[in-house]
PDB file of N, CA and C in Angstrom:
ATOM      1  N   PRO E 513      -2.101  -0.447  18.724  1.00  0.00           N
ATOM      2  CA  PRO E 513      -1.479  -1.131  17.587  1.00  0.00           C
ATOM      3  C   PRO E 513       0.018  -0.765  17.461  1.00  0.00           C
ATOM      4  N   VAL E 514       0.800  -1.680  16.936  1.00  0.00           N
ATOM      5  CA  VAL E 514       2.216  -1.489  16.765  1.00  0.00           C
ATOM      6  C   VAL E 514       2.420  -0.882  15.396  1.00  0.00           C
ATOM      7  N   PRO E 515       3.177   0.224  15.330  1.00  0.00           N
ATOM      8  CA  PRO E 515       3.410   0.853  14.001  1.00  0.00           C
ATOM      9  C   PRO E 515       4.306  -0.077  13.143  1.00  0.00           C
ATOM     10  N   ARG E 516       4.071  -0.074  11.876  1.00  0.00           N
ATOM     11  CA  ARG E 516       4.838  -0.920  10.959  1.00  0.00           C
ATOM     12  C   ARG E 516       6.134  -0.209  10.603  1.00  0.00           C
ATOM     13  N   TRP E 517       7.167  -1.005  10.403  1.00  0.00           N
ATOM     14  CA  TRP E 517       8.450  -0.491   9.978  1.00  0.00           C
ATOM     15  C   TRP E 517       8.627  -0.751   8.518  1.00  0.00           C
ATOM     16  N   LYS E 518       8.826   0.272   7.716  1.00  0.00           N
ATOM     17  CA  LYS E 518       8.895   0.144   6.254  1.00  0.00           C
ATOM     18  C   LYS E 518      10.199   0.709   5.766  1.00  0.00           C
ATOM     19  N   PRO E 519      11.296  -0.068   5.844  1.00  0.00           N
ATOM     20  CA  PRO E 519      12.605   0.467   5.498  1.00  0.00           C
ATOM     21  C   PRO E 519      12.765   0.824   4.011  1.00  0.00           C
ATOM     22  N   LEU E 520      11.994   0.215   3.139  1.00  0.00           N
ATOM     23  CA  LEU E 520      12.138   0.476   1.706  1.00  0.00           C
ATOM     24  C   LEU E 520      11.003   1.348   1.145  1.00  0.00           C
ATOM     25  N   ARG E 521      10.312   2.070   2.022  1.00  0.00           N
ATOM     26  CA  ARG E 521       9.159   2.875   1.626  1.00  0.00           C
ATOM     27  C   ARG E 521       9.532   3.879   0.524  1.00  0.00           C
ATOM     28  N   HIS E 522      10.715   4.492   0.638  1.00  0.00           N
ATOM     29  CA  HIS E 522      11.098   5.538  -0.280  1.00  0.00           C
ATOM     30  C   HIS E 522      11.882   5.028  -1.491  1.00  0.00           C
ATOM     31  N   ALA E 523      12.089   3.742  -1.564  1.00  0.00           N
ATOM     32  CA  ALA E 523      12.817   3.120  -2.689  1.00  0.00           C
ATOM     33  C   ALA E 523      11.879   2.843  -3.838  1.00  0.00           C
ATOM     34  N   TYR E 524      12.368   2.982  -5.050  1.00  0.00           N
ATOM     35  CA  TYR E 524      11.600   2.639  -6.231  1.00  0.00           C
ATOM     36  C   TYR E 524      11.569   1.136  -6.408  1.00  0.00           C
ATOM     37  N   GLU E 525      10.566   0.637  -7.115  1.00  0.00           N
ATOM     38  CA  GLU E 525      10.387  -0.796  -7.304  1.00  0.00           C
ATOM     39  C   GLU E 525      11.606  -1.420  -7.967  1.00  0.00           C
ATOM     40  N   LYS E 526      12.202  -0.746  -8.928  1.00  0.00           N
ATOM     41  CA  LYS E 526      13.394  -1.286  -9.609  1.00  0.00           C
ATOM     42  C   LYS E 526      14.550  -1.442  -8.608  1.00  0.00           C
ATOM     43  N   GLU E 527      14.694  -0.483  -7.676  1.00  0.00           N
ATOM     44  CA  GLU E 527      15.756  -0.569  -6.707  1.00  0.00           C
ATOM     45  C   GLU E 527      15.510  -1.751  -5.747  1.00  0.00           C
ATOM     46  N   ILE E 528      14.273  -1.965  -5.391  1.00  0.00           N
ATOM     47  CA  ILE E 528      13.953  -3.078  -4.472  1.00  0.00           C
ATOM     48  C   ILE E 528      14.263  -4.430  -5.176  1.00  0.00           C
ATOM     49  N   VAL E 529      13.905  -4.546  -6.463  1.00  0.00           N
ATOM     50  CA  VAL E 529      14.208  -5.772  -7.211  1.00  0.00           C
ATOM     51  C   VAL E 529      15.706  -5.975  -7.299  1.00  0.00           C
ATOM     52  N   LEU E 530      16.463  -4.920  -7.562  1.00  0.00           N
ATOM     53  CA  LEU E 530      17.921  -5.047  -7.628  1.00  0.00           C
ATOM     54  C   LEU E 530      18.478  -5.463  -6.292  1.00  0.00           C
ATOM     55  N   TYR E 531      18.010  -4.893  -5.214  1.00  0.00           N
ATOM     56  CA  TYR E 531      18.429  -5.252  -3.869  1.00  0.00           C
ATOM     57  C   TYR E 531      18.177  -6.741  -3.605  1.00  0.00           C
ATOM     58  N   ALA E 532      16.975  -7.201  -3.936  1.00  0.00           N
ATOM     59  CA  ALA E 532      16.631  -8.633  -3.730  1.00  0.00           C
ATOM     60  C   ALA E 532      17.507  -9.530  -4.604  1.00  0.00           C
ATOM     61  N   HIS E 533      17.797  -9.117  -5.791  1.00  0.00           N
ATOM     62  CA  HIS E 533      18.626  -9.890  -6.704  1.00  0.00           C
ATOM     63  C   HIS E 533      20.051 -10.046  -6.134  1.00  0.00           C
ATOM     64  N   PHE E 534      20.647  -8.941  -5.741  1.00  0.00           N
ATOM     65  CA  PHE E 534      22.030  -8.988  -5.281  1.00  0.00           C
ATOM     66  C   PHE E 534      22.179  -9.624  -3.900  1.00  0.00           C
ATOM     67  N   LYS E 535      21.126  -9.619  -3.109  1.00  0.00           N
ATOM     68  CA  LYS E 535      21.120 -10.257  -1.800  1.00  0.00           C
ATOM     69  C   LYS E 535      20.723 -11.724  -1.891  1.00  0.00           C
ATOM     70  N   GLY E 536      20.307 -12.162  -3.098  1.00  0.00           N
ATOM     71  CA  GLY E 536      19.925 -13.565  -3.270  1.00  0.00           C
ATOM     72  C   GLY E 536      18.573 -13.892  -2.671  1.00  0.00           C
ATOM     73  N   LEU E 537      17.703 -12.908  -2.535  1.00  0.00           N
ATOM     74  CA  LEU E 537      16.395 -13.103  -1.951  1.00  0.00           C
ATOM     75  C   LEU E 537      15.372 -13.540  -3.052  1.00  0.00           C
ATOM     76  N   ASP E 538      14.393 -14.332  -2.648  1.00  0.00           N
ATOM     77  CA  ASP E 538      13.327 -14.698  -3.540  1.00  0.00           C
ATOM     78  C   ASP E 538      12.376 -13.514  -3.727  1.00  0.00           C
ATOM     79  N   TYR E 539      11.969 -13.264  -4.925  1.00  0.00           N
ATOM     80  CA  TYR E 539      11.004 -12.174  -5.153  1.00  0.00           C
ATOM     81  C   TYR E 539      10.107 -12.581  -6.352  1.00  0.00           C
ATOM     82  N   PHE E 540       8.964 -12.038  -6.394  1.00  0.00           N
ATOM     83  CA  PHE E 540       7.982 -12.297  -7.443  1.00  0.00           C
ATOM     84  C   PHE E 540       7.947 -11.094  -8.376  1.00  0.00           C
ATOM     85  N   SER E 541       8.327 -11.319  -9.623  1.00  0.00           N
ATOM     86  CA  SER E 541       8.413 -10.187 -10.526  1.00  0.00           C
ATOM     87  C   SER E 541       7.526 -10.316 -11.801  1.00  0.00           C
ATOM     88  N   THR E 542       6.671 -11.289 -11.835  1.00  0.00           N
ATOM     89  CA  THR E 542       5.798 -11.463 -12.990  1.00  0.00           C
ATOM     90  C   THR E 542       4.580 -10.582 -12.905  1.00  0.00           C
ATOM     91  N   GLU E 543       4.279  -9.891 -13.966  1.00  0.00           N
ATOM     92  CA  GLU E 543       3.102  -9.008 -13.971  1.00  0.00           C
ATOM     93  C   GLU E 543       1.817  -9.804 -14.151  1.00  0.00           C
ATOM     94  N   CYS E 544       0.782  -9.388 -13.526  1.00  0.00           N
ATOM     95  CA  CYS E 544      -0.533 -10.039 -13.657  1.00  0.00           C
ATOM     96  C   CYS E 544      -1.002  -9.957 -15.103  1.00  0.00           C
ATOM     97  N   GLY E 545      -1.601 -11.008 -15.605  1.00  0.00           N
ATOM     98  CA  GLY E 545      -2.114 -11.078 -16.967  1.00  0.00           C
ATOM     99  C   GLY E 545      -3.239 -10.085 -17.242  1.00  0.00           C
ATOM    100  N   TYR E 546      -3.941  -9.681 -16.189  1.00  0.00           N
ATOM    101  CA  TYR E 546      -5.047  -8.736 -16.346  1.00  0.00           C
ATOM    102  C   TYR E 546      -4.602  -7.290 -16.221  1.00  0.00           C
ATOM    103  N   SER E 547      -3.399  -7.028 -15.848  1.00  0.00           N
ATOM    104  CA  SER E 547      -2.976  -5.661 -15.578  1.00  0.00           C
ATOM    105  C   SER E 547      -3.034  -4.704 -16.762  1.00  0.00           C
ATOM    106  N   PRO E 548      -2.788  -5.168 -18.008  1.00  0.00           N
ATOM    107  CA  PRO E 548      -2.931  -4.214 -19.131  1.00  0.00           C
ATOM    108  C   PRO E 548      -4.291  -3.590 -19.259  1.00  0.00           C
ATOM    109  N   GLN E 549      -5.351  -4.297 -18.861  1.00  0.00           N
ATOM    110  CA  GLN E 549      -6.726  -3.752 -18.932  1.00  0.00           C
ATOM    111  C   GLN E 549      -7.131  -3.006 -17.678  1.00  0.00           C
ATOM    112  N   ALA E 550      -6.337  -3.048 -16.643  1.00  0.00           N
ATOM    113  CA  ALA E 550      -6.723  -2.425 -15.373  1.00  0.00           C
ATOM    114  C   ALA E 550      -6.677  -0.924 -15.443  1.00  0.00           C
ATOM    115  N   TYR E 551      -7.595  -0.254 -14.749  1.00  0.00           N
ATOM    116  CA  TYR E 551      -7.641   1.203 -14.750  1.00  0.00           C
ATOM    117  C   TYR E 551      -6.415   1.829 -14.164  1.00  0.00           C
ATOM    118  N   ARG E 552      -5.812   1.145 -13.158  1.00  0.00           N
ATOM    119  CA  ARG E 552      -4.642   1.744 -12.525  1.00  0.00           C
ATOM    120  C   ARG E 552      -3.471   1.894 -13.472  1.00  0.00           C
ATOM    121  N   GLY E 553      -3.528   1.216 -14.638  1.00  0.00           N
ATOM    122  CA  GLY E 553      -2.489   1.421 -15.649  1.00  0.00           C
ATOM    123  C   GLY E 553      -2.465   2.853 -16.146  1.00  0.00           C
ATOM    124  N   HIS E 554      -3.657   3.458 -16.242  1.00  0.00           N
ATOM    125  CA  HIS E 554      -3.730   4.887 -16.669  1.00  0.00           C
ATOM    126  C   HIS E 554      -3.092   5.774 -15.606  1.00  0.00           C
ATOM    127  N   ALA E 555      -3.340   5.474 -14.317  1.00  0.00           N
ATOM    128  CA  ALA E 555      -2.694   6.266 -13.267  1.00  0.00           C
ATOM    129  C   ALA E 555      -1.181   6.058 -13.286  1.00  0.00           C
ATOM    130  N   ARG E 556      -0.764   4.802 -13.509  1.00  0.00           N
ATOM    131  CA  ARG E 556       0.682   4.492 -13.549  1.00  0.00           C
ATOM    132  C   ARG E 556       1.322   5.291 -14.699  1.00  0.00           C
ATOM    133  N   ASN E 557       0.679   5.307 -15.877  1.00  0.00           N
ATOM    134  CA  ASN E 557       1.245   6.068 -16.982  1.00  0.00           C
ATOM    135  C   ASN E 557       1.321   7.571 -16.682  1.00  0.00           C
ATOM    136  N   LEU E 558       0.285   8.093 -16.011  1.00  0.00           N
ATOM    137  CA  LEU E 558       0.286   9.513 -15.627  1.00  0.00           C
ATOM    138  C   LEU E 558       1.450   9.789 -14.672  1.00  0.00           C
ATOM    139  N   LEU E 559       1.678   8.899 -13.711  1.00  0.00           N
ATOM    140  CA  LEU E 559       2.799   9.104 -12.787  1.00  0.00           C
ATOM    141  C   LEU E 559       4.137   9.028 -13.498  1.00  0.00           C
ATOM    142  N   LYS E 560       4.266   8.122 -14.454  1.00  0.00           N
ATOM    143  CA  LYS E 560       5.516   8.022 -15.228  1.00  0.00           C
ATOM    144  C   LYS E 560       5.773   9.319 -16.011  1.00  0.00           C
ATOM    145  N   ASP E 561       4.715   9.857 -16.581  1.00  0.00           N
ATOM    146  CA  ASP E 561       4.864  11.139 -17.327  1.00  0.00           C
ATOM    147  C   ASP E 561       5.224  12.268 -16.407  1.00  0.00           C
ATOM    148  N   LEU E 562       4.602  12.321 -15.237  1.00  0.00           N
ATOM    149  CA  LEU E 562       4.912  13.383 -14.280  1.00  0.00           C
ATOM    150  C   LEU E 562       6.372  13.227 -13.757  1.00  0.00           C
ATOM    151  N   GLU E 563       6.793  11.974 -13.539  1.00  0.00           N
ATOM    152  CA  GLU E 563       8.124  11.693 -13.057  1.00  0.00           C
ATOM    153  C   GLU E 563       9.171  12.094 -14.123  1.00  0.00           C
ATOM    154  N   ALA E 564       8.831  11.912 -15.381  1.00  0.00           N
ATOM    155  CA  ALA E 564       9.743  12.326 -16.461  1.00  0.00           C
ATOM    156  C   ALA E 564       9.900  13.842 -16.516  1.00  0.00           C
ATOM    157  N   THR E 565       8.859  14.567 -16.148  1.00  0.00           N
ATOM    158  CA  THR E 565       8.883  16.018 -16.134  1.00  0.00           C
ATOM    159  C   THR E 565       9.605  16.533 -14.886  1.00  0.00           C
ATOM    160  N   ARG E 566       9.311  15.942 -13.732  1.00  0.00           N
ATOM    161  CA  ARG E 566       9.911  16.362 -12.469  1.00  0.00           C
ATOM    162  C   ARG E 566      10.201  15.143 -11.651  1.00  0.00           C
ATOM    163  N   SER E 567      11.471  14.874 -11.406  1.00  0.00           N
ATOM    164  CA  SER E 567      11.892  13.592 -10.833  1.00  0.00           C
ATOM    165  C   SER E 567      11.402  13.369  -9.418  1.00  0.00           C
ATOM    166  N   SER E 568      10.994  14.404  -8.691  1.00  0.00           N
ATOM    167  CA  SER E 568      10.578  14.212  -7.308  1.00  0.00           C
ATOM    168  C   SER E 568       9.084  14.075  -7.128  1.00  0.00           C
ATOM    169  N   THR E 569       8.325  13.935  -8.236  1.00  0.00           N
ATOM    170  CA  THR E 569       6.872  13.917  -8.192  1.00  0.00           C
ATOM    171  C   THR E 569       6.334  12.763  -7.328  1.00  0.00           C
ATOM    172  N   VAL E 570       6.800  11.546  -7.577  1.00  0.00           N
ATOM    173  CA  VAL E 570       6.274  10.386  -6.866  1.00  0.00           C
ATOM    174  C   VAL E 570       6.591  10.465  -5.403  1.00  0.00           C
ATOM    175  N   ALA E 571       7.792  10.912  -5.044  1.00  0.00           N
ATOM    176  CA  ALA E 571       8.196  11.071  -3.674  1.00  0.00           C
ATOM    177  C   ALA E 571       7.328  12.128  -2.969  1.00  0.00           C
ATOM    178  N   ALA E 572       7.059  13.220  -3.679  1.00  0.00           N
ATOM    179  CA  ALA E 572       6.220  14.271  -3.100  1.00  0.00           C
ATOM    180  C   ALA E 572       4.800  13.792  -2.876  1.00  0.00           C
ATOM    181  N   LEU E 573       4.256  13.028  -3.822  1.00  0.00           N
ATOM    182  CA  LEU E 573       2.905  12.486  -3.630  1.00  0.00           C
ATOM    183  C   LEU E 573       2.849  11.532  -2.435  1.00  0.00           C
ATOM    184  N   GLY E 574       3.845  10.694  -2.303  1.00  0.00           N
ATOM    185  CA  GLY E 574       3.869   9.773  -1.165  1.00  0.00           C
ATOM    186  C   GLY E 574       3.948  10.529   0.169  1.00  0.00           C
ATOM    187  N   HIS E 575       4.769  11.565   0.212  1.00  0.00           N
ATOM    188  CA  HIS E 575       4.902  12.371   1.411  1.00  0.00           C
ATOM    189  C   HIS E 575       3.583  13.053   1.746  1.00  0.00           C
ATOM    190  N   SER E 576       2.901  13.591   0.737  1.00  0.00           N
ATOM    191  CA  SER E 576       1.623  14.233   0.959  1.00  0.00           C
ATOM    192  C   SER E 576       0.589  13.234   1.444  1.00  0.00           C
ATOM    193  N   GLY E 577       0.571  12.036   0.880  1.00  0.00           N
ATOM    194  CA  GLY E 577      -0.396  11.021   1.277  1.00  0.00           C
ATOM    195  C   GLY E 577      -0.239  10.597   2.718  1.00  0.00           C
ATOM    196  N   ARG E 578       0.990  10.527   3.198  1.00  0.00           N
ATOM    197  CA  ARG E 578       1.217  10.150   4.590  1.00  0.00           C
ATOM    198  C   ARG E 578       0.774  11.219   5.590  1.00  0.00           C
ATOM    199  N   ARG E 579       0.625  12.449   5.124  1.00  0.00           N
ATOM    200  CA  ARG E 579       0.209  13.533   6.008  1.00  0.00           C
ATOM    201  C   ARG E 579      -1.316  13.620   6.121  1.00  0.00           C
ATOM    202  N   LEU E 580      -2.030  12.923   5.256  1.00  0.00           N
ATOM    203  CA  LEU E 580      -3.481  12.970   5.297  1.00  0.00           C
ATOM    204  C   LEU E 580      -3.998  12.218   6.516  1.00  0.00           C
ATOM    205  N   ALA E 581      -5.033  12.758   7.134  1.00  0.00           N
ATOM    206  CA  ALA E 581      -5.651  12.095   8.264  1.00  0.00           C
ATOM    207  C   ALA E 581      -6.850  11.282   7.732  1.00  0.00           C
ATOM    208  N   VAL E 582      -6.953  10.073   8.189  1.00  0.00           N
ATOM    209  CA  VAL E 582      -8.075   9.206   7.755  1.00  0.00           C
ATOM    210  C   VAL E 582      -8.971   9.026   8.982  1.00  0.00           C
ATOM    211  N   GLY E 583     -10.271   9.165   8.751  1.00  0.00           N
ATOM    212  CA  GLY E 583     -11.231   8.997   9.854  1.00  0.00           C
ATOM    213  C   GLY E 583     -11.245   7.564  10.368  1.00  0.00           C
ATOM    214  N   ARG E 584     -11.670   7.395  11.578  1.00  0.00           N
ATOM    215  CA  ARG E 584     -11.732   6.059  12.158  1.00  0.00           C
ATOM    216  C   ARG E 584     -12.772   5.170  11.487  1.00  0.00           C
ATOM    217  N   GLU E 585     -13.892   5.801  11.072  1.00  0.00           N
ATOM    218  CA  GLU E 585     -14.906   5.019  10.403  1.00  0.00           C
ATOM    219  C   GLU E 585     -15.005   5.492   8.972  1.00  0.00           C
ATOM    220  N   VAL E 586     -14.921   4.550   8.084  1.00  0.00           N
ATOM    221  CA  VAL E 586     -15.000   4.892   6.657  1.00  0.00           C
ATOM    222  C   VAL E 586     -16.243   4.207   6.117  1.00  0.00           C
ATOM    223  N   ALA E 587     -17.044   5.026   5.360  1.00  0.00           N
ATOM    224  CA  ALA E 587     -18.276   4.468   4.794  1.00  0.00           C
ATOM    225  C   ALA E 587     -17.905   3.496   3.663  1.00  0.00           C
ATOM    226  N   THR E 588     -18.436   2.297   3.721  1.00  0.00           N
ATOM    227  CA  THR E 588     -18.141   1.328   2.689  1.00  0.00           C
ATOM    228  C   THR E 588     -19.461   0.679   2.245  1.00  0.00           C
ATOM    229  N   LYS E 589     -19.447   0.210   1.032  1.00  0.00           N
ATOM    230  CA  LYS E 589     -20.617  -0.498   0.468  1.00  0.00           C
ATOM    231  C   LYS E 589     -20.505  -1.980   0.864  1.00  0.00           C
ATOM    232  N   LYS E 590     -21.604  -2.580   1.063  1.00  0.00           N
ATOM    233  CA  LYS E 590     -21.637  -4.044   1.247  1.00  0.00           C
ATOM    234  C   LYS E 590     -21.526  -4.665  -0.136  1.00  0.00           C
ATOM    235  N   LEU E 591     -20.588  -5.567  -0.278  1.00  0.00           N
ATOM    236  CA  LEU E 591     -20.417  -6.237  -1.585  1.00  0.00           C
ATOM    237  C   LEU E 591     -21.382  -7.424  -1.679  1.00  0.00           C
ATOM    238  N   LYS E 592     -21.962  -7.554  -2.827  1.00  0.00           N
ATOM    239  CA  LYS E 592     -22.861  -8.686  -3.069  1.00  0.00           C
ATOM    240  C   LYS E 592     -22.118  -9.769  -3.843  1.00  0.00           C
ATOM    241  N   GLY E 593     -22.641 -10.949  -3.811  1.00  0.00           N
ATOM    242  CA  GLY E 593     -22.041 -12.068  -4.530  1.00  0.00           C
ATOM    243  C   GLY E 593     -22.169 -11.882  -6.036  1.00  0.00           C
ATOM    244  N   CYS E 594     -21.369 -12.569  -6.816  1.00  0.00           N
ATOM    245  CA  CYS E 594     -21.411 -12.451  -8.267  1.00  0.00           C
ATOM    246  C   CYS E 594     -22.658 -13.104  -8.816  1.00  0.00           C
TER     247      CYS E 594
END
């Protein structure tokens, strides 16, 4: 497999939107209508609180996550129809 190139991996979302704006690129910035009820909102708020306490928190978590090894086979559940 060819490794992906991610030039904006370490940039914050606000910085990416500003870059797209000033370069005249099209970007999608509308939040999903279901996102306020989503569980990941709790995780997002936790990260914002941690970032307010220590500015390098999100970058450190991203760096740690890239160092984790993932097995070739991951156990998954079969999803059933609704």
